[in-house]
mmCIF file of C-alpha atoms in Angstrom:
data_model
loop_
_atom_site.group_PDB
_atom_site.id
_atom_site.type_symbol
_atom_site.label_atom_id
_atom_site.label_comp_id
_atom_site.label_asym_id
_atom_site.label_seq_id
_atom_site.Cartn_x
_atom_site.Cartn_y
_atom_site.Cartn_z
ATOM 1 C CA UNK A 27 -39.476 -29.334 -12.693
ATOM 2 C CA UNK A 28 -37.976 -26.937 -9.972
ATOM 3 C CA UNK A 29 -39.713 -24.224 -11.027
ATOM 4 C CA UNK A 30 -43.076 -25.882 -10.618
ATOM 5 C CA UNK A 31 -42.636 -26.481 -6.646
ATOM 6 C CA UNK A 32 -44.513 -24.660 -4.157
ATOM 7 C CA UNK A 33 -41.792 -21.685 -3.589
ATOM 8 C CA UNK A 34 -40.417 -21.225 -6.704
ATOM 9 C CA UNK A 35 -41.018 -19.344 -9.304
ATOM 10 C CA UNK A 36 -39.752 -19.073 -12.715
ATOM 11 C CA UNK A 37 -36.473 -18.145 -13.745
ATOM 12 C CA UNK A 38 -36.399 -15.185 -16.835
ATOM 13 C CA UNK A 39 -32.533 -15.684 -17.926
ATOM 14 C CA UNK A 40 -31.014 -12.996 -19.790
ATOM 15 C CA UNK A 41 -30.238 -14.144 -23.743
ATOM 16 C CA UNK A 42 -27.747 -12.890 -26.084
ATOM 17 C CA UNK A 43 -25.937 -13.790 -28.809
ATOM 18 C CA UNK A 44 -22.556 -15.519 -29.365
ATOM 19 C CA UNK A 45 -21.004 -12.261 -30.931
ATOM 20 C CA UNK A 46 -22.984 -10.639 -28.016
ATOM 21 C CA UNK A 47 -21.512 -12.433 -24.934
ATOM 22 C CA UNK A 48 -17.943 -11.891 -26.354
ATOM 23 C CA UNK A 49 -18.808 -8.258 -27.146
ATOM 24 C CA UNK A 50 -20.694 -7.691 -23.492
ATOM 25 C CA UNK A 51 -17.804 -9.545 -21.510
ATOM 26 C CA UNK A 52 -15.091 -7.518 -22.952
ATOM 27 C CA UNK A 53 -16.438 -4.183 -22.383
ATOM 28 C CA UNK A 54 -17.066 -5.540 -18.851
ATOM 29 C CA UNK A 55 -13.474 -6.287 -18.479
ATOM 30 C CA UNK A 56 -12.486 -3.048 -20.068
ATOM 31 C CA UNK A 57 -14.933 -0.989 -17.661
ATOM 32 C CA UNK A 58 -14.114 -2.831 -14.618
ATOM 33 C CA UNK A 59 -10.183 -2.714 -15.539
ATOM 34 C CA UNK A 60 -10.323 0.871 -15.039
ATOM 35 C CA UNK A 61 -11.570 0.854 -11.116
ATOM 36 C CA UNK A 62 -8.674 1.351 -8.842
ATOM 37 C CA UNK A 63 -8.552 2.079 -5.120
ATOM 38 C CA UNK A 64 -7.828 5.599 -3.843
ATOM 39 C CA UNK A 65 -7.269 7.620 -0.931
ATOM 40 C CA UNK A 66 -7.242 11.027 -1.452
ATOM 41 C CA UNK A 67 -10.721 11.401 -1.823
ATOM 42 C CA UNK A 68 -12.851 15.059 -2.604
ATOM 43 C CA UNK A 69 -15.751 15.932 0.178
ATOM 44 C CA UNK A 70 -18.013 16.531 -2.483
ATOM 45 C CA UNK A 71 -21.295 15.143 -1.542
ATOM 46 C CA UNK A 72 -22.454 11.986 -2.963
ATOM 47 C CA UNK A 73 -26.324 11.375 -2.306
ATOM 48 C CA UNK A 74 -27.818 9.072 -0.012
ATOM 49 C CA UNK A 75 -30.126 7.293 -2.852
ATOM 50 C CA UNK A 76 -27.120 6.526 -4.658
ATOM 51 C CA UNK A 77 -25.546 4.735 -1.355
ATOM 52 C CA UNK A 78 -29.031 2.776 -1.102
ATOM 53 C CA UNK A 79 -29.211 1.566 -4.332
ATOM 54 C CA UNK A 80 -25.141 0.181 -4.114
ATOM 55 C CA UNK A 81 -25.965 -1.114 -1.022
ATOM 56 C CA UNK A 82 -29.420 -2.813 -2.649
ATOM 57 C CA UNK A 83 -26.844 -4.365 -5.648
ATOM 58 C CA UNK A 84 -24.602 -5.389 -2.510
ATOM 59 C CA UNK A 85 -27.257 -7.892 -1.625
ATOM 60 C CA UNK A 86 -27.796 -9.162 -4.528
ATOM 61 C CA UNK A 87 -24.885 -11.608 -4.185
ATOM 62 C CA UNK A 88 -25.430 -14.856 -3.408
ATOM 63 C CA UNK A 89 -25.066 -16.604 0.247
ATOM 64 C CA UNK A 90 -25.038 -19.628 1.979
ATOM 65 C CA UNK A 91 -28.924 -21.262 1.855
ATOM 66 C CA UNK A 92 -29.530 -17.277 1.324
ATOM 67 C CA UNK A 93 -29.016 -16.514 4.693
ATOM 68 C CA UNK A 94 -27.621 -13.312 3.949
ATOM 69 C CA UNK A 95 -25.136 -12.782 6.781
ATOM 70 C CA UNK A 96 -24.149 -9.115 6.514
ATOM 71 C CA UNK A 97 -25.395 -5.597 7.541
ATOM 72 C CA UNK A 98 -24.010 -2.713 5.619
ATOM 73 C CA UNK A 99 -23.233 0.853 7.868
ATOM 74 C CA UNK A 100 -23.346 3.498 6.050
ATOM 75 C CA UNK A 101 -22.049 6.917 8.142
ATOM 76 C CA UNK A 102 -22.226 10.342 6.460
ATOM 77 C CA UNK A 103 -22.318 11.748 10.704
ATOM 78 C CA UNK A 104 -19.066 14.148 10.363
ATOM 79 C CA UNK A 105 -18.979 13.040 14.372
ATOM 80 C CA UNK A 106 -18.995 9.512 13.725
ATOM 81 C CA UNK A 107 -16.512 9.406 10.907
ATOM 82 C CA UNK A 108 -14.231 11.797 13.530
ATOM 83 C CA UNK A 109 -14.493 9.112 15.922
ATOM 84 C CA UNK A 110 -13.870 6.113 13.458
ATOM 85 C CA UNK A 111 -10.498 8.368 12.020
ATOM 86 C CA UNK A 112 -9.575 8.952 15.618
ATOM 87 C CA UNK A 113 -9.854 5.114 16.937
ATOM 88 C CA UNK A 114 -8.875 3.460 13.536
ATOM 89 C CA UNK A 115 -5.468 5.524 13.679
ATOM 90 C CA UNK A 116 -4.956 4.626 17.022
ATOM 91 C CA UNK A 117 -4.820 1.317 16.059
ATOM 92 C CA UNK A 118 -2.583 1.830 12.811
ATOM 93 C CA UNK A 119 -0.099 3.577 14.389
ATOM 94 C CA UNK A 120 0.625 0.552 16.522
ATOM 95 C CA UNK A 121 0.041 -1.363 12.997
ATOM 96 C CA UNK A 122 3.310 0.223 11.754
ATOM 97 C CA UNK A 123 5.115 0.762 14.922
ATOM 98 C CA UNK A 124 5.528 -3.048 16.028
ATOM 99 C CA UNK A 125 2.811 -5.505 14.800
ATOM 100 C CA UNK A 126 3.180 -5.267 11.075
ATOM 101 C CA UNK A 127 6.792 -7.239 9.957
ATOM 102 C CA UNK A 128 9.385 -5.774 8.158
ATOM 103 C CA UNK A 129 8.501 -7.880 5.101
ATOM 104 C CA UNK A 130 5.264 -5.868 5.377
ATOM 105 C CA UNK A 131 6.193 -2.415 5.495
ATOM 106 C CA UNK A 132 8.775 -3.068 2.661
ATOM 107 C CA UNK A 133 5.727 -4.396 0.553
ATOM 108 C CA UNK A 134 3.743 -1.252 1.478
ATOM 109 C CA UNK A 135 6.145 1.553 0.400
ATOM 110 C CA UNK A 136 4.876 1.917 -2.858
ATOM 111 C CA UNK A 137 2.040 2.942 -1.716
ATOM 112 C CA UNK A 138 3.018 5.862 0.640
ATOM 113 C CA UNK A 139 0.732 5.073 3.285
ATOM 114 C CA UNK A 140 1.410 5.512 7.036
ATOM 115 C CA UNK A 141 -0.895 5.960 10.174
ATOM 116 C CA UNK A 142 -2.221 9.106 9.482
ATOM 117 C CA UNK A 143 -5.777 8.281 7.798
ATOM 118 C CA UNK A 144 -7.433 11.663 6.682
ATOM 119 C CA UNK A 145 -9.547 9.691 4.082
ATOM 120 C CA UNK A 146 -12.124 8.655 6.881
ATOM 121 C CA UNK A 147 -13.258 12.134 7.211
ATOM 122 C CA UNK A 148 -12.929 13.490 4.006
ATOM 123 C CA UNK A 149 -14.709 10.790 2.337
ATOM 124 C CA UNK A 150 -18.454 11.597 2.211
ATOM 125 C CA UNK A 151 -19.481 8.108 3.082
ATOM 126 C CA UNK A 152 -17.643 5.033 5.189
ATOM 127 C CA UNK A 153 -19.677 2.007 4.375
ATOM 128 C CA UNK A 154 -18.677 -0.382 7.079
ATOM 129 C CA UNK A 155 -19.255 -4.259 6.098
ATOM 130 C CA UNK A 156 -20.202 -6.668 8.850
ATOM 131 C CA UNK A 157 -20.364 -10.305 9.004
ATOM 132 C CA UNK A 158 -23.131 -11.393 10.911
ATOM 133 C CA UNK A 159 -21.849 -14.972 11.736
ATOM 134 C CA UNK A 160 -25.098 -16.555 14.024
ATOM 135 C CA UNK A 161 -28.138 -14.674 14.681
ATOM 136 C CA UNK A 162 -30.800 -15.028 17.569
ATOM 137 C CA UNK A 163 -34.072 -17.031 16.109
ATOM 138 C CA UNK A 164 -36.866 -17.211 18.904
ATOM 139 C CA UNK A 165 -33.740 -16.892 21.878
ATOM 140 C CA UNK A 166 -32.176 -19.933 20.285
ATOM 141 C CA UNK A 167 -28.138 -18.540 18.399
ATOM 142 C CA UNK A 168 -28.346 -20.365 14.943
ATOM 143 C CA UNK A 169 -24.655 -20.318 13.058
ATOM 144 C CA UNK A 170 -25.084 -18.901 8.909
ATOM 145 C CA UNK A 171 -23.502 -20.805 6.548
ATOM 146 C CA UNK A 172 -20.534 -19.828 4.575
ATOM 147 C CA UNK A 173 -20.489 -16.275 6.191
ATOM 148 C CA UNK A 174 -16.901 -15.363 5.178
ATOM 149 C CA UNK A 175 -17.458 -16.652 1.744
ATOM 150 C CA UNK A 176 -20.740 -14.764 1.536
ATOM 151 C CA UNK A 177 -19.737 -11.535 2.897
ATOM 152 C CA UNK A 178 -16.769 -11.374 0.421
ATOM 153 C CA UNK A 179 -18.867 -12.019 -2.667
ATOM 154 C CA UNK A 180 -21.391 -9.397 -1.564
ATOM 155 C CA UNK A 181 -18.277 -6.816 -0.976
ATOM 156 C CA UNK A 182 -17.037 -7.131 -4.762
ATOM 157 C CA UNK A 183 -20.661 -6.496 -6.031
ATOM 158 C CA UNK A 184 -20.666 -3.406 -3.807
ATOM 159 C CA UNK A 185 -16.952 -2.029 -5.067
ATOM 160 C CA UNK A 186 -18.579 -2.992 -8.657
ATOM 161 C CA UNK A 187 -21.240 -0.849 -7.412
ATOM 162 C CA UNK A 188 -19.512 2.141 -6.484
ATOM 163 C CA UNK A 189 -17.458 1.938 -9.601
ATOM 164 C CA UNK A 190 -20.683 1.751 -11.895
ATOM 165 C CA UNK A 191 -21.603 5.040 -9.869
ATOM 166 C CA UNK A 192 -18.692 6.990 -11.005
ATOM 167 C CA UNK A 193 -17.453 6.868 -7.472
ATOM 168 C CA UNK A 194 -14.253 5.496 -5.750
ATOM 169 C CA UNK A 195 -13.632 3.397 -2.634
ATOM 170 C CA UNK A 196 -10.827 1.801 -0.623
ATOM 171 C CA UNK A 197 -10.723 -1.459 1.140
ATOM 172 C CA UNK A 198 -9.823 -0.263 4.338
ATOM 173 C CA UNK A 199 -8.893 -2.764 7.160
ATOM 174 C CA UNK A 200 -7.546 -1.532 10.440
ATOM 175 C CA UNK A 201 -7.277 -4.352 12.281
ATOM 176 C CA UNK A 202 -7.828 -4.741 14.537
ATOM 177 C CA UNK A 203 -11.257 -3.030 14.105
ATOM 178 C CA UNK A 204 -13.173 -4.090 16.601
ATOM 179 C CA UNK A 205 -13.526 -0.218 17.753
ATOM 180 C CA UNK A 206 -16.224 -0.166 14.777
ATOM 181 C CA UNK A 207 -18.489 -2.264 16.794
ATOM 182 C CA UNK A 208 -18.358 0.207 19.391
ATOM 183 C CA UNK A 209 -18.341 3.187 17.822
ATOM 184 C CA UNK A 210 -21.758 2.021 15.687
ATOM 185 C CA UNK A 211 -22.874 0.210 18.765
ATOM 186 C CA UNK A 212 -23.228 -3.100 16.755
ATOM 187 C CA UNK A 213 -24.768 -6.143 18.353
ATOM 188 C CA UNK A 214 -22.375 -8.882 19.438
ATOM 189 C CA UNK A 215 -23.333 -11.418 16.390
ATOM 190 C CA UNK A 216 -21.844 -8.755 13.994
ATOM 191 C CA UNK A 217 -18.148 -8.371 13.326
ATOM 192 C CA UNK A 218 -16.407 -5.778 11.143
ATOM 193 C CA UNK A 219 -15.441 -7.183 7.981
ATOM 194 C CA UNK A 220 -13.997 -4.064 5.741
ATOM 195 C CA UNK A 221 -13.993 -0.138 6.124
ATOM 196 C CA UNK A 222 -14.905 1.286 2.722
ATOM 197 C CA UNK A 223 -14.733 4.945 2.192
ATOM 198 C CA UNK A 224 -16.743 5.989 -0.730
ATOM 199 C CA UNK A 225 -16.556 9.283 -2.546
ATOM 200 C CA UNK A 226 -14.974 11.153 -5.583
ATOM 201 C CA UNK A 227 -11.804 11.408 -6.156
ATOM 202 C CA UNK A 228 -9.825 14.660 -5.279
ATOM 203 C CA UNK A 229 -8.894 16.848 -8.155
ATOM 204 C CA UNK A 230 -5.614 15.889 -8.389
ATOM 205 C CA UNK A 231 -5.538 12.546 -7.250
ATOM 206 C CA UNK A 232 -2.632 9.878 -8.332
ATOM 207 C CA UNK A 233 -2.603 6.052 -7.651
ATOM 208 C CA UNK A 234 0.258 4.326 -8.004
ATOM 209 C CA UNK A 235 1.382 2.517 -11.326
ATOM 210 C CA UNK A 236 0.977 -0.854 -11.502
ATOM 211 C CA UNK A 237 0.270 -3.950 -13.514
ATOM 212 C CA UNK A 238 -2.352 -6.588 -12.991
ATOM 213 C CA UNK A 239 -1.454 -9.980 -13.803
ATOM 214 C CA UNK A 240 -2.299 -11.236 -17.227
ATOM 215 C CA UNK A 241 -4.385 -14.180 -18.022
ATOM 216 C CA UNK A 242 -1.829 -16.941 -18.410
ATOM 217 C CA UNK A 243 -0.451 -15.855 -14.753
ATOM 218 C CA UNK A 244 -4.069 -16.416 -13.024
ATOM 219 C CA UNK A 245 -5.982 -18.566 -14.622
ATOM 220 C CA UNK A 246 -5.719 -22.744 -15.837
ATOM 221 C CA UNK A 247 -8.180 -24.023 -18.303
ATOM 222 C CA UNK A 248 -8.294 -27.699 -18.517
#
Protein backbone atom coordinates (compact mmCIF):
# COMPACT_ATOMS: atom_id res chain seq x y z
CA UNK A 1 0.00 0.00 0.00
CA UNK A 2 1.23 3.63 -0.84
CA UNK A 3 0.34 4.91 2.16
CA UNK A 4 2.44 2.48 4.13
CA UNK A 5 5.93 3.67 2.47
CA UNK A 6 8.44 5.53 4.28
CA UNK A 7 7.14 9.24 3.22
CA UNK A 8 3.73 8.90 3.06
CA UNK A 9 1.21 9.28 5.11
CA UNK A 10 -2.37 8.63 5.03
CA UNK A 11 -4.82 10.17 2.95
CA UNK A 12 -8.29 11.51 5.06
CA UNK A 13 -10.68 12.02 1.83
CA UNK A 14 -13.58 14.12 2.27
CA UNK A 15 -17.11 11.87 2.09
CA UNK A 16 -20.48 12.91 1.16
CA UNK A 17 -23.40 11.72 -0.10
CA UNK A 18 -24.82 11.22 -3.63
CA UNK A 19 -27.61 13.93 -3.02
CA UNK A 20 -24.63 15.75 -1.33
CA UNK A 21 -22.06 15.94 -4.20
CA UNK A 22 -24.87 17.11 -6.61
CA UNK A 23 -26.09 19.58 -3.97
CA UNK A 24 -22.24 20.83 -3.04
CA UNK A 25 -21.20 21.04 -6.86
CA UNK A 26 -24.04 23.16 -7.84
CA UNK A 27 -23.80 25.74 -5.29
CA UNK A 28 -20.10 25.74 -6.29
CA UNK A 29 -21.02 26.52 -9.78
CA UNK A 30 -23.60 29.00 -8.70
CA UNK A 31 -20.99 30.83 -6.28
CA UNK A 32 -18.18 30.74 -8.60
CA UNK A 33 -20.59 31.86 -11.64
CA UNK A 34 -20.95 35.06 -9.98
CA UNK A 35 -16.98 36.13 -9.93
CA UNK A 36 -16.24 38.46 -12.73
CA UNK A 37 -13.17 40.58 -13.44
CA UNK A 38 -13.18 44.32 -12.73
CA UNK A 39 -11.31 47.37 -13.00
CA UNK A 40 -12.60 50.08 -11.30
CA UNK A 41 -11.63 49.03 -8.09
CA UNK A 42 -12.35 51.09 -4.37
CA UNK A 43 -8.94 51.89 -2.22
CA UNK A 44 -10.54 50.57 0.65
CA UNK A 45 -8.06 48.60 2.54
CA UNK A 46 -8.10 44.95 2.41
CA UNK A 47 -5.83 43.32 5.24
CA UNK A 48 -2.65 41.73 4.84
CA UNK A 49 -3.82 38.29 6.69
CA UNK A 50 -6.43 38.00 4.24
CA UNK A 51 -3.70 38.32 1.23
CA UNK A 52 -1.62 35.52 3.20
CA UNK A 53 -4.11 33.17 3.61
CA UNK A 54 -5.21 33.51 -0.53
CA UNK A 55 -1.84 33.32 -1.23
CA UNK A 56 -1.49 30.02 1.32
CA UNK A 57 -4.80 28.44 -0.83
CA UNK A 58 -2.67 29.58 -4.00
CA UNK A 59 -0.23 26.86 -3.15
CA UNK A 60 -2.28 24.46 -2.55
CA UNK A 61 -2.54 23.54 -6.24
CA UNK A 62 -0.86 20.89 -7.49
CA UNK A 63 2.65 20.95 -9.55
CA UNK A 64 4.90 19.06 -11.43
CA UNK A 65 6.73 16.25 -8.87
CA UNK A 66 5.54 19.22 -6.36
CA UNK A 67 8.14 21.37 -7.29
CA UNK A 68 6.15 24.29 -6.79
CA UNK A 69 7.54 26.72 -9.37
CA UNK A 70 6.03 30.09 -8.42
CA UNK A 71 6.59 33.04 -5.99
CA UNK A 72 3.65 35.24 -5.32
CA UNK A 73 4.47 39.42 -4.89
CA UNK A 74 2.27 40.92 -3.09
CA UNK A 75 2.79 45.10 -3.13
CA UNK A 76 0.54 47.30 -0.95
CA UNK A 77 4.00 50.12 -1.29
CA UNK A 78 1.82 53.17 -2.84
CA UNK A 79 5.60 53.82 -4.45
CA UNK A 80 5.89 50.56 -5.92
CA UNK A 81 2.43 50.25 -7.36
CA UNK A 82 3.26 54.11 -8.84
CA UNK A 83 6.13 52.67 -10.48
CA UNK A 84 4.42 49.37 -11.78
CA UNK A 85 1.26 51.92 -13.22
CA UNK A 86 3.94 54.14 -14.64
CA UNK A 87 6.14 51.29 -16.53
CA UNK A 88 3.14 48.91 -17.27
CA UNK A 89 1.41 51.92 -19.23
CA UNK A 90 4.38 52.64 -20.93
CA UNK A 91 4.27 49.49 -22.35
CA UNK A 92 0.38 49.45 -23.17
CA UNK A 93 0.37 52.43 -24.86
CA UNK A 94 2.69 50.94 -27.43
CA UNK A 95 0.26 47.73 -26.93
CA UNK A 96 -2.52 49.75 -28.65
CA UNK A 97 -0.56 52.08 -30.73
CA UNK A 98 1.16 49.41 -33.14
CA UNK A 99 1.75 45.89 -31.67
CA UNK A 100 -1.75 44.77 -30.93
CA UNK A 101 -3.71 43.93 -34.62
CA UNK A 102 -6.68 45.39 -35.67
CA UNK A 103 -8.53 42.09 -35.13
CA UNK A 104 -7.48 42.77 -31.52
CA UNK A 105 -8.58 46.08 -30.72
CA UNK A 106 -11.96 45.33 -32.49
CA UNK A 107 -12.29 42.31 -30.00
CA UNK A 108 -11.43 44.64 -27.08
CA UNK A 109 -14.02 47.46 -27.53
CA UNK A 110 -16.48 46.05 -25.46
CA UNK A 111 -14.59 46.37 -22.87
CA UNK A 112 -13.59 50.11 -22.93
CA UNK A 113 -10.15 49.67 -22.04
CA UNK A 114 -7.21 51.74 -23.36
CA UNK A 115 -3.62 52.53 -22.00
CA UNK A 116 -4.46 54.47 -19.23
CA UNK A 117 -4.33 51.86 -16.18
CA UNK A 118 -5.47 53.72 -12.91
CA UNK A 119 -6.46 50.29 -11.38
CA UNK A 120 -2.70 49.59 -10.40
CA UNK A 121 -2.80 52.28 -7.89
CA UNK A 122 -6.09 52.30 -6.72
CA UNK A 123 -6.21 48.72 -6.05
CA UNK A 124 -5.02 48.04 -2.47
CA UNK A 125 -3.00 45.05 -3.46
CA UNK A 126 -1.13 43.90 -6.98
CA UNK A 127 -0.31 40.29 -6.47
CA UNK A 128 2.25 39.67 -9.12
CA UNK A 129 2.55 35.78 -10.19
CA UNK A 130 5.94 34.47 -11.22
CA UNK A 131 7.01 31.38 -12.82
CA UNK A 132 10.07 30.22 -11.47
CA UNK A 133 11.14 27.95 -14.44
CA UNK A 134 14.84 26.35 -13.01
CA UNK A 135 16.19 27.13 -9.72
CA UNK A 136 19.89 27.02 -8.37
CA UNK A 137 20.38 23.59 -6.16
CA UNK A 138 24.01 23.55 -4.59
CA UNK A 139 25.32 26.08 -7.85
CA UNK A 140 24.02 23.42 -10.19
CA UNK A 141 20.41 25.29 -12.47
CA UNK A 142 17.87 22.32 -12.27
CA UNK A 143 14.72 22.93 -14.89
CA UNK A 144 10.88 22.36 -12.81
CA UNK A 145 8.61 20.38 -14.44
CA UNK A 146 5.45 21.49 -15.99
CA UNK A 147 6.01 25.16 -14.78
CA UNK A 148 3.46 26.80 -17.14
CA UNK A 149 0.95 24.17 -16.39
CA UNK A 150 1.62 24.54 -12.68
CA UNK A 151 1.65 28.17 -12.37
CA UNK A 152 -1.76 28.39 -14.18
CA UNK A 153 -3.50 25.90 -11.91
CA UNK A 154 -2.15 27.67 -8.83
CA UNK A 155 -3.49 31.19 -10.41
CA UNK A 156 -7.26 29.89 -10.65
CA UNK A 157 -7.09 28.66 -6.96
CA UNK A 158 -5.86 32.15 -6.08
CA UNK A 159 -8.79 34.14 -8.26
CA UNK A 160 -11.09 31.35 -6.42
CA UNK A 161 -9.44 32.72 -3.48
CA UNK A 162 -10.02 36.24 -3.78
CA UNK A 163 -13.55 35.57 -4.82
CA UNK A 164 -14.25 33.38 -1.59
CA UNK A 165 -12.88 36.65 0.21
CA UNK A 166 -15.52 38.89 -1.06
CA UNK A 167 -12.85 40.60 -3.07
CA UNK A 168 -12.28 41.23 -6.85
CA UNK A 169 -9.26 40.88 -9.15
CA UNK A 170 -8.22 41.29 -12.79
CA UNK A 171 -5.92 39.24 -14.85
CA UNK A 172 -3.73 41.82 -15.86
CA UNK A 173 -1.00 41.12 -18.54
CA UNK A 174 1.07 43.92 -19.94
CA UNK A 175 3.27 42.33 -21.95
CA UNK A 176 5.58 42.69 -22.24
CA UNK A 177 6.15 42.77 -18.43
CA UNK A 178 9.38 42.16 -17.94
CA UNK A 179 9.61 45.78 -16.12
CA UNK A 180 8.04 43.71 -13.06
CA UNK A 181 11.23 41.92 -12.63
CA UNK A 182 12.88 45.08 -12.25
CA UNK A 183 10.77 47.01 -10.47
CA UNK A 184 10.52 43.98 -7.58
CA UNK A 185 14.13 43.24 -8.27
CA UNK A 186 13.28 39.52 -9.00
CA UNK A 187 16.04 37.01 -9.52
CA UNK A 188 16.71 35.95 -13.11
CA UNK A 189 15.00 32.26 -12.70
CA UNK A 190 11.65 34.12 -12.11
CA UNK A 191 9.49 35.49 -14.89
CA UNK A 192 6.24 37.46 -14.60
CA UNK A 193 3.40 35.37 -15.27
CA UNK A 194 0.09 37.66 -14.46
CA UNK A 195 -0.52 41.15 -12.73
CA UNK A 196 -3.51 40.72 -10.43
CA UNK A 197 -4.92 43.68 -8.73
CA UNK A 198 -6.96 42.73 -5.79
CA UNK A 199 -9.43 44.89 -3.95
CA UNK A 200 -13.20 45.85 -3.64
CA UNK A 201 -15.03 46.96 -6.06
CA UNK A 202 -15.83 50.77 -6.44
CA UNK A 203 -19.27 51.84 -5.48
CA UNK A 204 -20.55 52.09 -8.64
CA UNK A 205 -18.77 49.71 -10.56
CA UNK A 206 -20.25 48.05 -13.99
CA UNK A 207 -18.74 45.07 -15.97
CA UNK A 208 -19.78 44.47 -19.11
CA UNK A 209 -22.73 42.03 -20.06
CA UNK A 210 -21.91 38.95 -21.25
CA UNK A 211 -22.67 35.28 -21.59
CA UNK A 212 -20.53 32.32 -20.73
CA UNK A 213 -20.79 29.43 -22.87
CA UNK A 214 -23.18 26.73 -21.87
CA UNK A 215 -22.35 23.18 -21.28
CA UNK A 216 -23.05 21.58 -24.63
CA UNK A 217 -20.62 24.42 -26.22
CA UNK A 218 -17.51 23.34 -23.86
CA UNK A 219 -17.65 20.21 -22.84
CA UNK A 220 -17.82 16.28 -24.70
CA UNK A 221 -18.72 13.36 -22.59
CA UNK A 222 -17.98 10.11 -24.16
Amino acid sequence: MADSKEGFIPYEPLRFSEEEMKQRSEDFFHFMDKRRSLRVFSDQPVPKAVIENIIRTASTAPSGAHQQPWTFCAVSSVEIKSKIREAAEKEEYENYHGRMSDRWLKDLEPFGTDHIKPFLEIAPWLIIVMKRSYEFVDGEKKNNYYATESVGLATGFLLAAIHNAGLVALTHTPSPMNFLSKVLGRPENEKPFLLIPVGFPAVDATVPKLERKTLEQMAVFY
